[in-house]
CSV table of C-alpha atoms in Angstrom, one decimal:
chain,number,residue,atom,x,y,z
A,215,UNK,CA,39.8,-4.0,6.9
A,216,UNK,CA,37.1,-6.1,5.0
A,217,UNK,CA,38.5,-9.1,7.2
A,218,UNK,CA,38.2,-7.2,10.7
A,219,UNK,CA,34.4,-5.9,9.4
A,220,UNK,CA,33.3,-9.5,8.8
A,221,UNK,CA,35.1,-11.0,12.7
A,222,UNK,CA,33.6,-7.8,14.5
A,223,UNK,CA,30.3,-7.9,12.7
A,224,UNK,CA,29.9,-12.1,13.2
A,225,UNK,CA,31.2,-12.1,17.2
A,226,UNK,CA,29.0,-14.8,18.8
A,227,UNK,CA,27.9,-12.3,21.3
A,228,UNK,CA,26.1,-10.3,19.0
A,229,UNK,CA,23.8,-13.3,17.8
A,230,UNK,CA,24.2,-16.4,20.0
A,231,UNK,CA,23.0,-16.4,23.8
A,232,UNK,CA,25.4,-16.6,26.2
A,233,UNK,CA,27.5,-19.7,26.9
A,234,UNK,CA,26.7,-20.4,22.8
A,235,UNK,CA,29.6,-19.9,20.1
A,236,UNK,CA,30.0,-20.5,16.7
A,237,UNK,CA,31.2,-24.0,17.6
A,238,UNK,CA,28.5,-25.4,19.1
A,239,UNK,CA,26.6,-24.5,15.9
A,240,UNK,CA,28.0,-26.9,14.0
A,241,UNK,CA,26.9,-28.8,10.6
A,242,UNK,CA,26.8,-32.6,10.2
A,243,UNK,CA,25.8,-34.8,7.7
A,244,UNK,CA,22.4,-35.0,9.5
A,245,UNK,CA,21.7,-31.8,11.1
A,246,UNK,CA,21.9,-28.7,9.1
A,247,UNK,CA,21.7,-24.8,10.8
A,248,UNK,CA,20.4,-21.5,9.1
A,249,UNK,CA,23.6,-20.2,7.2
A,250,UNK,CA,24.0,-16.3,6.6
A,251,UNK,CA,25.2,-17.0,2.7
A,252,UNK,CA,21.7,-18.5,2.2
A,253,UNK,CA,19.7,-15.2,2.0
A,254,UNK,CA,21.6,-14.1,-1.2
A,255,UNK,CA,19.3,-17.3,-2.7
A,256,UNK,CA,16.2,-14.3,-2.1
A,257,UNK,CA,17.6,-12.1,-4.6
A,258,UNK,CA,17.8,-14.2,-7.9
A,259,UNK,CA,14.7,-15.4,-6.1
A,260,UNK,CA,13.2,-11.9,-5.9
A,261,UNK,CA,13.6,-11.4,-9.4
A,262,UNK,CA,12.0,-14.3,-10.7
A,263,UNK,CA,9.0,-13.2,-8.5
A,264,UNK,CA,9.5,-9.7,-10.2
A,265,UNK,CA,9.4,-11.5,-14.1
A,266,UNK,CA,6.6,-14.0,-12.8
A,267,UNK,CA,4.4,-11.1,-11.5
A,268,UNK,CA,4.6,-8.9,-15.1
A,269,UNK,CA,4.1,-12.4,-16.8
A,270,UNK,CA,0.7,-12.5,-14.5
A,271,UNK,CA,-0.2,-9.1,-14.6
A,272,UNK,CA,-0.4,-9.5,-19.0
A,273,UNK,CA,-1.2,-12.2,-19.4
A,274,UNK,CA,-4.0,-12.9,-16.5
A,275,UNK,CA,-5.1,-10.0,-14.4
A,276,UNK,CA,-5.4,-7.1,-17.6
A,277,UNK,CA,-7.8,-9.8,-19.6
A,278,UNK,CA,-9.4,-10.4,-16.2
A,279,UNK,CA,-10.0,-6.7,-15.5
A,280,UNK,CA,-11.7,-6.4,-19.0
A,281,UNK,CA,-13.9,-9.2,-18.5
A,282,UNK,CA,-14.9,-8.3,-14.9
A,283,UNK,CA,-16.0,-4.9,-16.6
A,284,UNK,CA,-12.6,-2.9,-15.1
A,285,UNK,CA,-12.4,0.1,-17.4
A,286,UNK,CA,-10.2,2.8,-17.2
A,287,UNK,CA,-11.3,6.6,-16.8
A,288,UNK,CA,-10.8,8.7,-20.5
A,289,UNK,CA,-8.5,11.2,-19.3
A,290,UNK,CA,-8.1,14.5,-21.4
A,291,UNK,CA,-4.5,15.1,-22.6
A,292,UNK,CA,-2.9,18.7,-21.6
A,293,UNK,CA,-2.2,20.6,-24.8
A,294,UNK,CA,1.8,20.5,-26.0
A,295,UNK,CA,3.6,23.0,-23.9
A,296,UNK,CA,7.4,23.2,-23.9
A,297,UNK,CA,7.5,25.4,-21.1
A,298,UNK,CA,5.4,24.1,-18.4
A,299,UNK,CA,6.3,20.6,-19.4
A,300,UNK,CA,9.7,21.7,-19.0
A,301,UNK,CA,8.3,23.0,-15.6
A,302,UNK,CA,6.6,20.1,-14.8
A,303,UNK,CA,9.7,17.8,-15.2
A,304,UNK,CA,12.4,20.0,-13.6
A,305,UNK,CA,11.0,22.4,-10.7
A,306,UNK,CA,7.6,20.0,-9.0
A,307,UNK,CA,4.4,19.4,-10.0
A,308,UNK,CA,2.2,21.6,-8.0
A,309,UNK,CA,3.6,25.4,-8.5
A,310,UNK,CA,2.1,28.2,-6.3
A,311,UNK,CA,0.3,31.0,-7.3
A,312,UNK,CA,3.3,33.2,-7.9
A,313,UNK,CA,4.4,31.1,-10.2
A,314,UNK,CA,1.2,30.3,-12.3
A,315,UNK,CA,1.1,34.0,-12.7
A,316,UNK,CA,4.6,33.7,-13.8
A,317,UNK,CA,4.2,31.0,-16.0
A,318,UNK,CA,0.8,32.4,-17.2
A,319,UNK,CA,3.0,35.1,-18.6
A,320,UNK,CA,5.2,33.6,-20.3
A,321,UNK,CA,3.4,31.2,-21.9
A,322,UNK,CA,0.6,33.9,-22.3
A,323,UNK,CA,-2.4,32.2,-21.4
A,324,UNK,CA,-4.7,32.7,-18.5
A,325,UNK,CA,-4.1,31.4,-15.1
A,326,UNK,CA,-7.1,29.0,-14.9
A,327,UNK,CA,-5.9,27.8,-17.7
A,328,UNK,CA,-2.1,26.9,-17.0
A,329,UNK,CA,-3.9,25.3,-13.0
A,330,UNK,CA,-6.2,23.1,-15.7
A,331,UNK,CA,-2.7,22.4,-17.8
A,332,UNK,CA,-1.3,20.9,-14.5
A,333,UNK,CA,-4.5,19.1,-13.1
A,334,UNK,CA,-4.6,17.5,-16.4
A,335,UNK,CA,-0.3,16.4,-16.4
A,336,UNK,CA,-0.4,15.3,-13.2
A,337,UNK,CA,-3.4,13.1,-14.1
A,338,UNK,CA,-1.6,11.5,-16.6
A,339,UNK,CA,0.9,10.2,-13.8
A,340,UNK,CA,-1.5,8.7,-11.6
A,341,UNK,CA,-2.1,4.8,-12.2
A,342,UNK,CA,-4.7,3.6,-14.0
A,343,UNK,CA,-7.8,1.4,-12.7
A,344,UNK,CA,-6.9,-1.7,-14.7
A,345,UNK,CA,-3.0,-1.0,-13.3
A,346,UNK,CA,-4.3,-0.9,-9.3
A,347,UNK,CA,-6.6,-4.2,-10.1
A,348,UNK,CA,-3.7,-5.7,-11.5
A,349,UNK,CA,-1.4,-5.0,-8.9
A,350,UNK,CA,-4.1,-6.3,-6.1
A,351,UNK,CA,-4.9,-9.4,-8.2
A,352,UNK,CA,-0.9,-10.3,-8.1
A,353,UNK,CA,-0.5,-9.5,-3.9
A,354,UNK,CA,-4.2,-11.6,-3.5
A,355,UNK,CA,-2.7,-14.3,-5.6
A,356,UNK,CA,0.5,-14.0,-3.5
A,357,UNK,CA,-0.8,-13.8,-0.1
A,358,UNK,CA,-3.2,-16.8,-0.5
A,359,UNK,CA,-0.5,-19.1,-1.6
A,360,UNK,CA,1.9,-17.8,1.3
A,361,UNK,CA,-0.7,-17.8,3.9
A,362,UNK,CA,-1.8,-21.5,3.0
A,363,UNK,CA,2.0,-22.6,2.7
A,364,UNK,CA,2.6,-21.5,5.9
A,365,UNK,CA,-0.3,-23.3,7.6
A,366,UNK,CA,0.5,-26.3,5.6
A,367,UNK,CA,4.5,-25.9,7.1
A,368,UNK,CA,3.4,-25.1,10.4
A,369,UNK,CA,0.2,-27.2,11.3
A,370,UNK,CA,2.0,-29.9,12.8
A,371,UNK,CA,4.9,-28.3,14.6
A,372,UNK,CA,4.6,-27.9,18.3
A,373,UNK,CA,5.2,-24.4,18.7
A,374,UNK,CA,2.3,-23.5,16.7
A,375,UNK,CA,-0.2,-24.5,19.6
A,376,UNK,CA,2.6,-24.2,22.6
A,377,UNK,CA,4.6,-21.1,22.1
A,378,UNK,CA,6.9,-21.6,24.6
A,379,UNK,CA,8.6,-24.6,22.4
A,380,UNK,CA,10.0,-21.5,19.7
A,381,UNK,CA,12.2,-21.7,22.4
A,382,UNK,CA,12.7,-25.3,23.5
A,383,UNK,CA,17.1,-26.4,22.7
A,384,UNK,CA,17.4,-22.8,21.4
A,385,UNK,CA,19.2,-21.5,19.4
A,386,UNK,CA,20.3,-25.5,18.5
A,387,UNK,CA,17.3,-25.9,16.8
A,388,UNK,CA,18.0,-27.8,13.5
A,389,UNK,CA,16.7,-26.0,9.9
A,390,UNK,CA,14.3,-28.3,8.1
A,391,UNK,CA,13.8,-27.8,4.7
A,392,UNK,CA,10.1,-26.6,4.7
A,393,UNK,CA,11.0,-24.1,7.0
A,394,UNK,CA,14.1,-23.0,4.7
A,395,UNK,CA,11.6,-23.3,1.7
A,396,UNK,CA,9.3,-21.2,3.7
A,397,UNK,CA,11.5,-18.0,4.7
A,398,UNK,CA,13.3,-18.4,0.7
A,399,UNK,CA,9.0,-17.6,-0.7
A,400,UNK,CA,8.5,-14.6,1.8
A,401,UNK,CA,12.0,-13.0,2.2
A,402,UNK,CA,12.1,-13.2,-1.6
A,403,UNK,CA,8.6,-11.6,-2.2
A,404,UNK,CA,9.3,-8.6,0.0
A,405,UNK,CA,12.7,-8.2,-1.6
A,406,UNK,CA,10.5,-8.3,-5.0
A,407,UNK,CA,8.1,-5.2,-3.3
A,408,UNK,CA,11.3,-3.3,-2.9
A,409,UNK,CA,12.3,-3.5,-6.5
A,410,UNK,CA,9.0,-2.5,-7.8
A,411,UNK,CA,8.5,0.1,-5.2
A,412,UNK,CA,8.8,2.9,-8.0
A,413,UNK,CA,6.8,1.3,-10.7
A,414,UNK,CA,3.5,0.3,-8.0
A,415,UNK,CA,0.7,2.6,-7.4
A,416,UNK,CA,2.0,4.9,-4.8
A,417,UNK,CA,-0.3,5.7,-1.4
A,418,UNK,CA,-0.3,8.3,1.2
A,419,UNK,CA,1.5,6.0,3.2
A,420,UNK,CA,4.4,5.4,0.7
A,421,UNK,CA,6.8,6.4,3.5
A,422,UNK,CA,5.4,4.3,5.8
A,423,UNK,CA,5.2,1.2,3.4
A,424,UNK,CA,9.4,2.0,2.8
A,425,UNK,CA,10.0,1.4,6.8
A,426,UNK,CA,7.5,-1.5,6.5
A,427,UNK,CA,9.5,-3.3,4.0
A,428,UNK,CA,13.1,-2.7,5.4
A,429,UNK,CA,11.3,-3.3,9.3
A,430,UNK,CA,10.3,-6.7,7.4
A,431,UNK,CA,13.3,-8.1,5.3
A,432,UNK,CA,15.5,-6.9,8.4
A,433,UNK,CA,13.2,-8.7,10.6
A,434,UNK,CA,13.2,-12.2,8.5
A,435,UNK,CA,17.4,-12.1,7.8
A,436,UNK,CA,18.1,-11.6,11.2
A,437,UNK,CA,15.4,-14.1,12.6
A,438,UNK,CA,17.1,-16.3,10.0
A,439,UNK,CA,20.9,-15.5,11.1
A,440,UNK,CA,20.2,-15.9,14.8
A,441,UNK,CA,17.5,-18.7,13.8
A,442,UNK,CA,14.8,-17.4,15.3
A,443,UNK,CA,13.1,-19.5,12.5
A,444,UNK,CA,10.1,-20.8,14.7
A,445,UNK,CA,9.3,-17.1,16.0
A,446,UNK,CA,9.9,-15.7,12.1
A,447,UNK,CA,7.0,-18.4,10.9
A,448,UNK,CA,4.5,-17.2,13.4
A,449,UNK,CA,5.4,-13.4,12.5
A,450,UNK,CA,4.5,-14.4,8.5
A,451,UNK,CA,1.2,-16.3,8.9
A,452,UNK,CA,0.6,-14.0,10.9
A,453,UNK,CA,0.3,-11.0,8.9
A,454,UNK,CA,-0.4,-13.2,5.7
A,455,UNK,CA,-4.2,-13.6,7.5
A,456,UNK,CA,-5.6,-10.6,7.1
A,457,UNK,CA,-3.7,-9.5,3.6
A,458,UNK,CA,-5.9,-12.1,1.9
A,459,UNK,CA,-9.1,-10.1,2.8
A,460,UNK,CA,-7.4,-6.7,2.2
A,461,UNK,CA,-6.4,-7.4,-1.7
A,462,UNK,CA,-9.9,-8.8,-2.9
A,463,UNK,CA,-12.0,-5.9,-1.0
A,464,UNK,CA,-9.3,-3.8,-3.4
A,465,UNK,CA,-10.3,-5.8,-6.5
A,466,UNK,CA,-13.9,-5.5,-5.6
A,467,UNK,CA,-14.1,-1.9,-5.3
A,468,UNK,CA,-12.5,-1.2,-8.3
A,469,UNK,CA,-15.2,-3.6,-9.9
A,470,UNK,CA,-17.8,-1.2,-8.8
A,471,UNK,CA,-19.6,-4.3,-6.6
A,472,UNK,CA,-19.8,-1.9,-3.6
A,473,UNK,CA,-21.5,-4.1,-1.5
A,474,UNK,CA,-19.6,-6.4,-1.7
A,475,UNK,CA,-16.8,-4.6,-1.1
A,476,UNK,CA,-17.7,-3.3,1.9
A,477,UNK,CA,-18.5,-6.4,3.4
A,478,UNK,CA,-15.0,-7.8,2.8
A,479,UNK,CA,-13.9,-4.6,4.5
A,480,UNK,CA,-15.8,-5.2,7.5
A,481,UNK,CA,-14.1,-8.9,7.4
A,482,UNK,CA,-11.0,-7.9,7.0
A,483,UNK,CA,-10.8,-4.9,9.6
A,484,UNK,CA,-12.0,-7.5,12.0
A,485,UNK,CA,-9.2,-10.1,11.0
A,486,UNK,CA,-6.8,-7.3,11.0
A,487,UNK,CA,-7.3,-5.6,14.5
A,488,UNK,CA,-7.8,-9.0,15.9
A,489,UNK,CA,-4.6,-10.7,14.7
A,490,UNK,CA,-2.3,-7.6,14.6
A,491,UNK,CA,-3.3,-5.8,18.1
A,492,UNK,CA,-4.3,-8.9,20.0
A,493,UNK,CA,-3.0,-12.4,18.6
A,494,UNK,CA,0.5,-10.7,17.3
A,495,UNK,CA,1.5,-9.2,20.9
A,496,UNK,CA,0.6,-12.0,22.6
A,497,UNK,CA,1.7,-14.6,20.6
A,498,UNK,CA,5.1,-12.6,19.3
A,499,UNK,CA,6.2,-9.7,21.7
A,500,UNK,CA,4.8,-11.5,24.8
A,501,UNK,CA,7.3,-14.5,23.8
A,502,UNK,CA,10.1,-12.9,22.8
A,503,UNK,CA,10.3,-10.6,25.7
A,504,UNK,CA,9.4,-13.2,28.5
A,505,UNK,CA,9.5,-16.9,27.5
A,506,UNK,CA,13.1,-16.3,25.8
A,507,UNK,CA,14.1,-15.2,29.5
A,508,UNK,CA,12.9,-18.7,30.7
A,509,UNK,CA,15.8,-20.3,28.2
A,510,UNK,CA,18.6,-17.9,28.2
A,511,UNK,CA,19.6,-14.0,29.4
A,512,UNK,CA,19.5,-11.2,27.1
A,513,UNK,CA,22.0,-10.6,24.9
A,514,UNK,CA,22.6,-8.5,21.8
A,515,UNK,CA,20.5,-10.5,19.2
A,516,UNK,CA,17.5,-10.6,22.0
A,517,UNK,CA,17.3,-6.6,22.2
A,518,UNK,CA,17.3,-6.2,18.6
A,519,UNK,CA,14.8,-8.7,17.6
A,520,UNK,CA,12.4,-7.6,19.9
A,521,UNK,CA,13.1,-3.9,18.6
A,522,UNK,CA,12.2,-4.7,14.9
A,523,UNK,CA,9.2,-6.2,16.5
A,524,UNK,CA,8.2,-3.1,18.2
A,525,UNK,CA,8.4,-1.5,15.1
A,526,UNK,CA,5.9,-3.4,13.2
A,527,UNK,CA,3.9,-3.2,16.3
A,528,UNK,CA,3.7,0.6,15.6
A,529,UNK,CA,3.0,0.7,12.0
A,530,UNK,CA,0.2,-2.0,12.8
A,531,UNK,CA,-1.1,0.8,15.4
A,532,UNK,CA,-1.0,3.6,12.4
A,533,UNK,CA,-2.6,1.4,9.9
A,534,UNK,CA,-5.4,0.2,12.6
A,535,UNK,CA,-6.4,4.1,13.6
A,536,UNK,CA,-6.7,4.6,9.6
A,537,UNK,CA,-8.9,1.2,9.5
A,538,UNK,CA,-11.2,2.4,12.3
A,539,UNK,CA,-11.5,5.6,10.9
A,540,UNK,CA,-13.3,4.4,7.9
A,541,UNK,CA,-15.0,1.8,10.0
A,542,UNK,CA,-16.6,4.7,12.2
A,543,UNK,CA,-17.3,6.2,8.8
A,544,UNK,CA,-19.4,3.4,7.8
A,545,UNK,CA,-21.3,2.9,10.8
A,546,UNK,CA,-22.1,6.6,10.7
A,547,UNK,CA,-23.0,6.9,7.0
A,548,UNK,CA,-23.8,3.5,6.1
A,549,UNK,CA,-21.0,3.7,2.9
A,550,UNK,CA,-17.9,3.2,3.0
A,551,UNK,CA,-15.1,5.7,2.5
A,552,UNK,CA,-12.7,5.9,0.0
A,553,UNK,CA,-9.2,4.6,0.9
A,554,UNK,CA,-7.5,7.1,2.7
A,555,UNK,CA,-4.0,6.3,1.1
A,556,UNK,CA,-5.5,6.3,-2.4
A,557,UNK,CA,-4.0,9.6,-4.5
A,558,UNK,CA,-7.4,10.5,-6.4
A,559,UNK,CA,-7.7,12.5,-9.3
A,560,UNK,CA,-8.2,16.1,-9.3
A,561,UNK,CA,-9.7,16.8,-12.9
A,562,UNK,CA,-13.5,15.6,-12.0
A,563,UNK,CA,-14.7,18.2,-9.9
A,564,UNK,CA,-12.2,21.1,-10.9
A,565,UNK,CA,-13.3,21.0,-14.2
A,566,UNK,CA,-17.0,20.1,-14.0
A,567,UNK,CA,-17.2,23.3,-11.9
A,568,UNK,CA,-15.7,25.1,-14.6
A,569,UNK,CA,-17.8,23.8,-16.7
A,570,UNK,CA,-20.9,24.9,-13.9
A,571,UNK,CA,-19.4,28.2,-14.0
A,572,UNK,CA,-19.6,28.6,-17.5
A,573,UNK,CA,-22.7,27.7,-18.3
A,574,UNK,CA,-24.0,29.9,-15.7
A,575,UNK,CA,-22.2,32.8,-17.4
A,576,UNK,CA,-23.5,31.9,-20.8
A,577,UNK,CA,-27.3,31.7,-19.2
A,578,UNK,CA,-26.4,35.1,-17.7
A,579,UNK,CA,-25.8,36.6,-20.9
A,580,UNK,CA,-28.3,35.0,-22.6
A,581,UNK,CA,-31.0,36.0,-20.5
A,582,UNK,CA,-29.2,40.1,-20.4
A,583,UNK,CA,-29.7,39.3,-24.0
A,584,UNK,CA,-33.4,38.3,-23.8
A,585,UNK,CA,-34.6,41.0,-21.7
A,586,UNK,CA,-32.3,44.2,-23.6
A,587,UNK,CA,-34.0,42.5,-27.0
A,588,UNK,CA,-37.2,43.3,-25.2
A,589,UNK,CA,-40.1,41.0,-25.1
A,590,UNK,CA,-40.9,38.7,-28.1
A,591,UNK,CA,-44.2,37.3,-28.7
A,592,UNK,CA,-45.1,33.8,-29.0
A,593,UNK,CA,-46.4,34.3,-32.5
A,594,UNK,CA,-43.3,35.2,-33.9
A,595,UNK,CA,-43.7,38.8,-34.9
A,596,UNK,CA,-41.5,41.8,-34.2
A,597,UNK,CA,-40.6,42.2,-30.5
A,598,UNK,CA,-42.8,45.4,-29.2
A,599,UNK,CA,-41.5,48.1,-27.4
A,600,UNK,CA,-41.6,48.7,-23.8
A,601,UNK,CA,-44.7,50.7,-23.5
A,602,UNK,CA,-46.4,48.2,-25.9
A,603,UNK,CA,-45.8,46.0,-23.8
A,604,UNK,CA,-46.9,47.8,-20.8
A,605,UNK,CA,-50.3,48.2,-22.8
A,606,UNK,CA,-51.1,44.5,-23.6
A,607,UNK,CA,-49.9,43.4,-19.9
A,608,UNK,CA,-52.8,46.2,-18.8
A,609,UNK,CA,-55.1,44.9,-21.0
A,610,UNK,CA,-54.7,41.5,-20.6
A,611,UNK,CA,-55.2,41.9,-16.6
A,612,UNK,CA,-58.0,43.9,-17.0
C-alpha cells in the first residue's frame, strides 16, 4: 500500500510539464536536480535554528534589553486559590458573569474581587517586554542575514532582472549549490517558527500566522520538488524586504524611542505595500500565470503553485488593510497606534479605576463625616453647634 502511495503520489504528471518524465530528469556527475529526500536536511536544520535562537535570546538580546533600558511591567500576583486556579486551568480563562457569581460563592468572596483574581492570572500568561524584544531581536537578526544572502545569491542571475528566464530550459534547469544553500536557510527557519509557535508571543492574528507558515513551507517544498527554484528565490527576497523594517520598529517601541519608532513604521508600511501589493504580483503571479504558458501548458504542478501563491497574496491583502489602518491613524492623530495584533494587558485601567472609585468613596465619607461633626474652627477649639454657627456667619457678614 505504502508502495502504490509513493508511485501515485510521484506520477510525472502531477509535477513535470507535459512531454517531461522522470527520465529526462536525470543526475550526472556534472549536473545535479532538486531531489525530494533533500528537505528532510530542514528539519535537523530547524532545530539547530531552534537551539541557536535560545542560545541568542540569553545570551544577547536579554543583556541587550537591560542595557537599552527594556524593563519589564511589576505585575501583582493573584492571591493562592485552589478553586479558581483549578478553574482557570480546566474550564477557560474568561468565565461569564454566571459563573463569577458562582464562583464568588464558593469561594466566598465578592465578585469584583474573583473578576480582579482573573485579570491578575491571565496577566501572568501574557509575555513579558524583555520576552517580545527578544523574540524581535532574533527574527531582525534573522531576516537581515536572509534578505542579504539572498541578494548576494541572486544578484547575478539572469532572472533577477529578466523574469521570463525563471522559465528559460524549464523544468531542466540544473540546482546550484547557493541556491540549495539558499532554500536549506529559509525552509529551515520557517520549519523552526512552527516549532516554537506555542512558546512565541501570540497575536490576534495567531490563526492567520498558522496558514502563513504552512502556505510558506508548502510553498518552498513544492517550488523545490517541481524546481521552481528561480521563482521560490524571488518569493523569499521578496518578503525578506520589508521584514527587516518590521522587527526593529518592534524593538524600538518597546524601547519607549517613539519617534523613532514610528518613523520606521512609516518606512516599513511603504516597503511593505509596495513589494507585497505591487512588485510581488507582478513579478510572481504575473509570471507564473502567463510567462510559464510561453514555455509549457498547464499541468497539475502549474495549478497548484500558483494556488499557494494566491494564498499569500490574500494574507498580504489582510495584513496591508491592518497596516493602513494604523497608517490612517497616524495621519489623523499624529501618534501612532498600538499594534493591532498585540494582546495588551487588562490590569492597568481596571484596577486604577477601582482604585478612582475608592478613593472617591473614602472622600465621600470623609466629607459626610466633616459636615455631621459640624463645623470646626481653625483655632482648634470644640466644634460649635449649628445655630452658633449660624450666629458667627451673621456676624461676620454684617
Amino acid at each position: 500500500m505504502a508502495r502504490s502511495l509513493y508511485e501515485w503520489l510521484w506520477q510525472h504528471e502531477f509535477w513535470l510539464p507535459p512531454g517531461i518524465t522522470w527520465e529526462d530528469m536525470q543526475e550526472s556527475e556534472d549536473t545535479h536536480y532538486p531531489q525530494p529526500r533533500d528537505l528532510l536536511l530542514s528539519i535537523p536544520f530547524a532545530l539547530i535554528l531552534v537551539v541557536i535562537r535560545c542560545a541568542f535570546e540569553r545570551a544577547i538580546a536579554l543583556p541587550l534589553s537591560t542595557k537599552l533600558g527594556v524593563r519589564d511591567k511589576q505585575r501583582p500576583k493573584p492571591q493562592p486559590n485552589l478553586v479558581l486556579e483549578t478553574f482557570y486551568s480546566t474550564c477557560h480563562k474568561n468565565p461569564e458573569e454566571s459563573e463569577l457569581l458562582s464562583l464568588a460563592k464558593q469561594c466566598d468572596l465578592p465578585v469584583r474581587k474573583v473578576e480582579k483574581w482573573f485579570r491578575r492570572r491571565r496577566n501572568m500568561d501574557r509575555p513579558s517586554l524583555s520576552k517580545k524584544f527578544s523574540e524581535a531581536c532574533w527574527r531582525f537578526t534573522f531576516y537581515i542575514i536572509s534578505f542579504f544572502t539572498g541578494l548576494a545569491v541572486l544578484y547575478d542571475k539572469p532572472w533577477l532582472w529578466d523574469h521570463r528566464e525563471c522559465w528559460t530550459g524549464y523544468p531542466q534547469q540544473p540546482l546550484q549549490l547557493s541556491l540549495f544553500w539558499y532554500y536549506m536557510l529559509e525552509l529551515s527557519f520557517y520549519w523552526s517558527l512552527v516549532f516554537t509557535l506555542p512558546f512565541d508571543v501570540k497575536r490576534k492574528d495567531f490563526k492567520e500566522q498558522i496558514v502563513h507558515h504552512a502556505a510558506t513551507i508548502f510553498l518552498i517544498s513544492f517550488s523545490y520538488c517541481a524546481n521552481y527554484i528561480r521563482i521560490g528565490t524571488l518569493v523569499m527576497v521578496i518578503h525578506d524586504a520589508s521584514d527587516c523594517f518590521l522587527e526593529p520598529t518592534k524593538i524600538f517601541n518597546y524601547m519607549k524611542w517613539k519617534k523613532t519608532c514610528d518613523s520606521l513604521f512609516m518606512i516599513f508600511s511603504a516597503v511593505f505595500l509596495v513589494s507585497r501589493l505591487v512588485i510581488y504580483p507582478y513579478t510572481v503571479l504575473y509570471n507564473t500565470y502567463y510567462y510559464s504558458m510561453e514555455i509549457f501548458q498547464p499541468f497539475f504542478g502549474y495549478y497548484f503553485v500558483n494556488v499557494l501563491l494566491i494564498i499569500l497574496q490574500l494574507l498580504h491583502v489582510f495584513w496591508s488593510c491592518l497596516i493602513i489602518h494604523m497608517v490612517y491613524k497616524f495621519i489623523l492623530q499624529g501618534t501612532m497606534e498600538k499594534d493591532m495584533r498585540s494582546d495588551t494587558e487588562e490590569s492597568d485601567k481596571d484596577e486604577e479605576r477601582d482604585k478612582i472609585r475608592e478613593k472617591e468613596k473614602n472622600g465621600i465619607m470623609y466629607f459626610s463625616n466633616a459636615t455631621s461633626n459640624g463645623y470646626i474652627q481653625k483655632n482648634g477649639s470644640k466644634p460649635l453647634d449649628n445655630r452658633a454657627y449660624l450666629a458667627n456667619c451673621h456676624a461676620k457678614e454684617r
